[in-house]
Amino acid sequence: MAANTIASRIADFLKKYPPFTSLSKEELYRISSEAVVCHFESGDYVFRQGEAGSGNLFVVKEGVIHLERQEDDALVLVDICDEGDLFGVRAMLSGNPYVFRARSAEESLVYALPVALFKPLIENHSQIAMFFAAGLAGGQAGLLDTHTTKRFPYQDSGSLLNWNRPLEKTHGELVWMSPDKTIKEVATAMTDKKIGSMVLCHVNGELAGIVTDTDFREKVSTGKASIDASVSDIMSTDVVTMPLGQPLSNYLLKMLRHKIRHICITTDGKPIGMLSERDLMAAHQNHPVALVYAIEEAPTLQKLIDLRNQADDLIRFYLEQQVSISLTASLATHINDALIRRVIDIALQEVQKTSGTPSVDFAWISLGSEGRSEQLIRTDQDNAIIYEDVNGSTEDKEKVKQYFLQLGSKANDMLAEAGFEYCPADMMAGNPQWCQPLSEWKQYFSGWIRQPQEKALMLSTIFFDYRRVYGSEALLVQLKDHVKKEVLEESIFLNFLAKNALKNPPPLSFFKNLVVERSGEHQDEFDIKARAMMPFVDIARVLSLDIGQLDEMNTVARYHLLAREEPKRKELYHAAADSYEYLMRIRALNGFTHHDSGRFISIENLGKLDRQILRNTFEPIYQLQQMLELRYQLSYFN
Amino acid sequence: MGLLSKIFGKTPSGDLPPFARSYMEACRDIDQKVPIEKARFVVFDTETTSLEVKEARLLSISAVSCTHNQIEVSSALDCYVAWGDDVRPENIAIHGITKRQSDTGLQPEEVIEVFLDYIKDAVLVAHHIDFDISMVNNVLNKYYPGLKIKNLLLDTAQLAIRLEQPRMSSTATNPKDYTLDALMGRYGIDPLERHTALGDAYSTAELLIRLLPKLRRRGLKRVGDFIR
């Protein structure tokens, strides 16, 4: 007898949640009609640690299930599953006993779904396989690696329609030679034709391989191969090929992902030409390199503003196409830096008209997120000027100060016009307080380090993430040496900084439905910056200072360096880096959607999958905060 | 129950078809000492043309099976009775059972056979079970005189009253507080599809699996403890 109403109802429920969203109606119905509806009182176990797999997957219909792991004397909360969450996956995939227990934290209704029904689904649906492989179900660890985040379905960016234009022909004829030729013959031909690579084809037209300048450098000049040997000895045979007729964006993405500059274009499997990054750039003026060049040469502020707006489209496109965040962030940083340098140039020209050239060296530093090279979206500007100490009368000193203040204010104004809003706390180069000679900066830092009051700590979190964008590197080196020495001498400062990094509410309380802002303009929104990103940033800063690492300010890079320094915590640091990249991505996409800084996320509008990943990013925060507590003895520290 | 049922069970069994005899025999071995987590419960609901047992006609009968406090969706039973045109009830519309569904239903004899086979060995559960049992017994008696439902019976309305007002007699409670709708609201049960037999049977089963653990904590541990 058909169980239609009940099964259809369960199917209706399941289809709202990943990975069930990608199943057909029939598949959902088939799973649902085999479901067992289980009821648990608060405190009941769905399964216990060490128990053999039950042959079921579990989906929470109502209530809350805690996944807990017994470790020696401690009980560790692994995950909290609420409505729509799937758990019990690991035992299903591995066939091993449960590695943690599932306990009902309140009266709960759980659907048990037979594993046998999932096996064929995993084989037929890449999304389902991906979901399990990516560890997105409850209690699965090790999520968020770049391979998985690449494939989340975001819509196409409408603003870059011409990227969807198909490639119709390659630039010029294919130049090729036979793989039987000698290295010398091929090198000579390449030199004559002024090309950096040569395609090698068999007589029947089939692709054999490719040689590039690099091969000659690495395999010939080093003496590994003789110049009279056959070129087939040094060619690489795994040539990246793509057929003609794909959208331009596909070729670009392929290059970005494989970190290559050339793709061999084929029709019917036979090479017909090479497509270079440069060709694509010509086909589309929005190429990042073209943009940076254009910014560097922009004659007017207006032109700069236009170019920067264009850059947003490009950054958004990269984000939506799941190009790695580090690449996208470094692109955005390059573009912003180029723009800032161009703005300073223009400002300098104007100041020079009345006041001549600067009498001492100076450096323009970016602070905060721009200092950490993490600004995907234009936010408030945070910057400062450091100039060389002036020997002379108070009057001379004042004159130099006024000069740089004028420069600072002009640049601040222009940056504001280009969409980088004024810093509400006035941490800008045009503010007399933040436009100072090196000696004064040294004193600032010493003061923050030696008297870490609340205000000083707040400033530390901004000023310790400084990066030179324009001007003298020597000034920065001197400052860095000073700071390093001071931190070493006054190591108690790190305890204060660590304490400060813990002032955000512990992420565990976010678990159930995420903590959203309770009042004001951003009611029912989640402050992703304060509650998720800042803890990662603050913790990375403390730990980096602790190991004397003052060169790399980028949070992701800081965690990777920490992982190298402290291999036994490698996994945690990598998880932190991955989580932070993920947070950067959703914040930026949210910002692009709402034309703001993206800091407040509406949880309602976030898909279940993103909600799960977001929630999973809190686990490393929690672990890092616990680590800090112990390392800096913060429970005894006030 | 033992003596009576033995006497009663013996008399007509000679005339009954094999499935009915095997049902009767299974009921003879009912053990009230079975712990509730081991017992199999069948939660059922009937749709009828009237609330007056004497004039009502059975339209459909649906049930789900429930063990270890779990409802097995695949076990659901959903039978429409195919009455001939001459006996087709007039007010069929209110139940949403179309003529076609009724036509594709089972013959009354088949429904009896399927249902008795399904409920064998189980504790029968329904909301206001007396009515449903009377309806089923009417049909049984019509086709197989002397055949009656012999299972242990549980009424979810009575269970809820026992849980919520243990010291009061059931007559002192307001019946309005113990309708299926009222209890579903109180226990946070999403309505599935009200006023279809299967929808109500499932909702009643959800109510049952919420009530049983709570009553178990009151010391009601064996099936017999629930039967008054």
PDB file of N, CA, C and O in Angstrom, chain B residues 43-45 62-64 180 196-206:
ATOM      1  N   VAL B  43      -1.118   2.319  14.830  1.00  0.00           N
ATOM      2  CA  VAL B  43      -1.957   3.498  15.034  1.00  0.00           C
ATOM      3  C   VAL B  43      -2.844   3.627  13.810  1.00  0.00           C
ATOM      4  O   VAL B  43      -2.351   3.638  12.684  1.00  0.00           O
ATOM      5  N   PHE B  44      -4.145   3.668  14.028  1.00  0.00           N
ATOM      6  CA  PHE B  44      -5.029   3.683  12.842  1.00  0.00           C
ATOM      7  C   PHE B  44      -6.111   4.731  12.958  1.00  0.00           C
ATOM      8  O   PHE B  44      -6.349   5.320  14.012  1.00  0.00           O
ATOM      9  N   ASP B  45      -6.733   4.979  11.836  1.00  0.00           N
ATOM     10  CA  ASP B  45      -7.856   5.912  11.807  1.00  0.00           C
ATOM     11  C   ASP B  45      -8.806   5.463  10.711  1.00  0.00           C
ATOM     12  O   ASP B  45      -8.394   4.881   9.717  1.00  0.00           O
ATOM     13  N   SER B  62      -6.819   3.535   7.568  1.00  0.00           N
ATOM     14  CA  SER B  62      -5.387   3.743   7.355  1.00  0.00           C
ATOM     15  C   SER B  62      -4.658   3.495   8.652  1.00  0.00           C
ATOM     16  O   SER B  62      -5.207   3.698   9.732  1.00  0.00           O
ATOM     17  N   ALA B  63      -3.408   3.078   8.536  1.00  0.00           N
ATOM     18  CA  ALA B  63      -2.653   2.772   9.745  1.00  0.00           C
ATOM     19  C   ALA B  63      -1.161   2.900   9.492  1.00  0.00           C
ATOM     20  O   ALA B  63      -0.703   2.785   8.366  1.00  0.00           O
ATOM     21  N   VAL B  64      -0.434   3.202  10.553  1.00  0.00           N
ATOM     22  CA  VAL B  64       1.026   3.114  10.503  1.00  0.00           C
ATOM     23  C   VAL B  64       1.480   2.270  11.681  1.00  0.00           C
ATOM     24  O   VAL B  64       0.816   2.205  12.707  1.00  0.00           O
ATOM     25  N   LEU B 180      -7.905  15.730  18.772  1.00  0.00           N
ATOM     26  CA  LEU B 180      -6.600  15.512  18.140  1.00  0.00           C
ATOM     27  C   LEU B 180      -5.976  16.861  17.780  1.00  0.00           C
ATOM     28  O   LEU B 180      -4.777  17.080  17.981  1.00  0.00           O
ATOM     29  N   THR B 196      -7.802  13.185   6.508  1.00  0.00           N
ATOM     30  CA  THR B 196      -7.690  11.981   5.693  1.00  0.00           C
ATOM     31  C   THR B 196      -7.294  10.930   6.713  1.00  0.00           C
ATOM     32  O   THR B 196      -6.641  11.239   7.716  1.00  0.00           O
ATOM     33  N   ALA B 197      -7.653   9.702   6.448  1.00  0.00           N
ATOM     34  CA  ALA B 197      -7.389   8.670   7.451  1.00  0.00           C
ATOM     35  C   ALA B 197      -5.894   8.515   7.687  1.00  0.00           C
ATOM     36  O   ALA B 197      -5.440   8.428   8.821  1.00  0.00           O
ATOM     37  N   LEU B 198      -5.107   8.525   6.605  1.00  0.00           N
ATOM     38  CA  LEU B 198      -3.678   8.314   6.781  1.00  0.00           C
ATOM     39  C   LEU B 198      -3.022   9.502   7.481  1.00  0.00           C
ATOM     40  O   LEU B 198      -2.176   9.330   8.355  1.00  0.00           O
ATOM     41  N   GLY B 199      -3.450  10.714   7.097  1.00  0.00           N
ATOM     42  CA  GLY B 199      -2.915  11.911   7.731  1.00  0.00           C
ATOM     43  C   GLY B 199      -3.165  11.885   9.227  1.00  0.00           C
ATOM     44  O   GLY B 199      -2.272  12.133  10.029  1.00  0.00           O
ATOM     45  N   ASP B 200      -4.396  11.549   9.609  1.00  0.00           N
ATOM     46  CA  ASP B 200      -4.738  11.516  11.033  1.00  0.00           C
ATOM     47  C   ASP B 200      -4.049  10.357  11.752  1.00  0.00           C
ATOM     48  O   ASP B 200      -3.625  10.497  12.899  1.00  0.00           O
ATOM     49  N   ALA B 201      -3.928   9.233  11.070  1.00  0.00           N
ATOM     50  CA  ALA B 201      -3.254   8.100  11.707  1.00  0.00           C
ATOM     51  C   ALA B 201      -1.807   8.473  11.993  1.00  0.00           C
ATOM     52  O   ALA B 201      -1.267   8.199  13.074  1.00  0.00           O
ATOM     53  N   TYR B 202      -1.165   9.150  11.026  1.00  0.00           N
ATOM     54  CA  TYR B 202       0.232   9.533  11.213  1.00  0.00           C
ATOM     55  C   TYR B 202       0.368  10.552  12.345  1.00  0.00           C
ATOM     56  O   TYR B 202       1.248  10.443  13.192  1.00  0.00           O
ATOM     57  N   SER B 203      -0.527  11.542  12.352  1.00  0.00           N
ATOM     58  CA  SER B 203      -0.460  12.551  13.416  1.00  0.00           C
ATOM     59  C   SER B 203      -0.687  11.902  14.779  1.00  0.00           C
ATOM     60  O   SER B 203      -0.037  12.254  15.770  1.00  0.00           O
ATOM     61  N   THR B 204      -1.607  10.955  14.831  1.00  0.00           N
ATOM     62  CA  THR B 204      -1.862  10.264  16.089  1.00  0.00           C
ATOM     63  C   THR B 204      -0.625   9.477  16.515  1.00  0.00           C
ATOM     64  O   THR B 204      -0.269   9.430  17.693  1.00  0.00           O
ATOM     65  N   ALA B 205       0.065   8.888  15.522  1.00  0.00           N
ATOM     66  CA  ALA B 205       1.287   8.145  15.828  1.00  0.00           C
ATOM     67  C   ALA B 205       2.345   9.095  16.377  1.00  0.00           C
ATOM     68  O   ALA B 205       3.053   8.759  17.330  1.00  0.00           O
ATOM     69  N   GLU B 206       2.446  10.287  15.777  1.00  0.00           N
ATOM     70  CA  GLU B 206       3.409  11.262  16.304  1.00  0.00           C
ATOM     71  C   GLU B 206       3.054  11.635  17.746  1.00  0.00           C
ATOM     72  O   GLU B 206       3.937  11.824  18.575  1.00  0.00           O
TER      73      GLU B 206
END
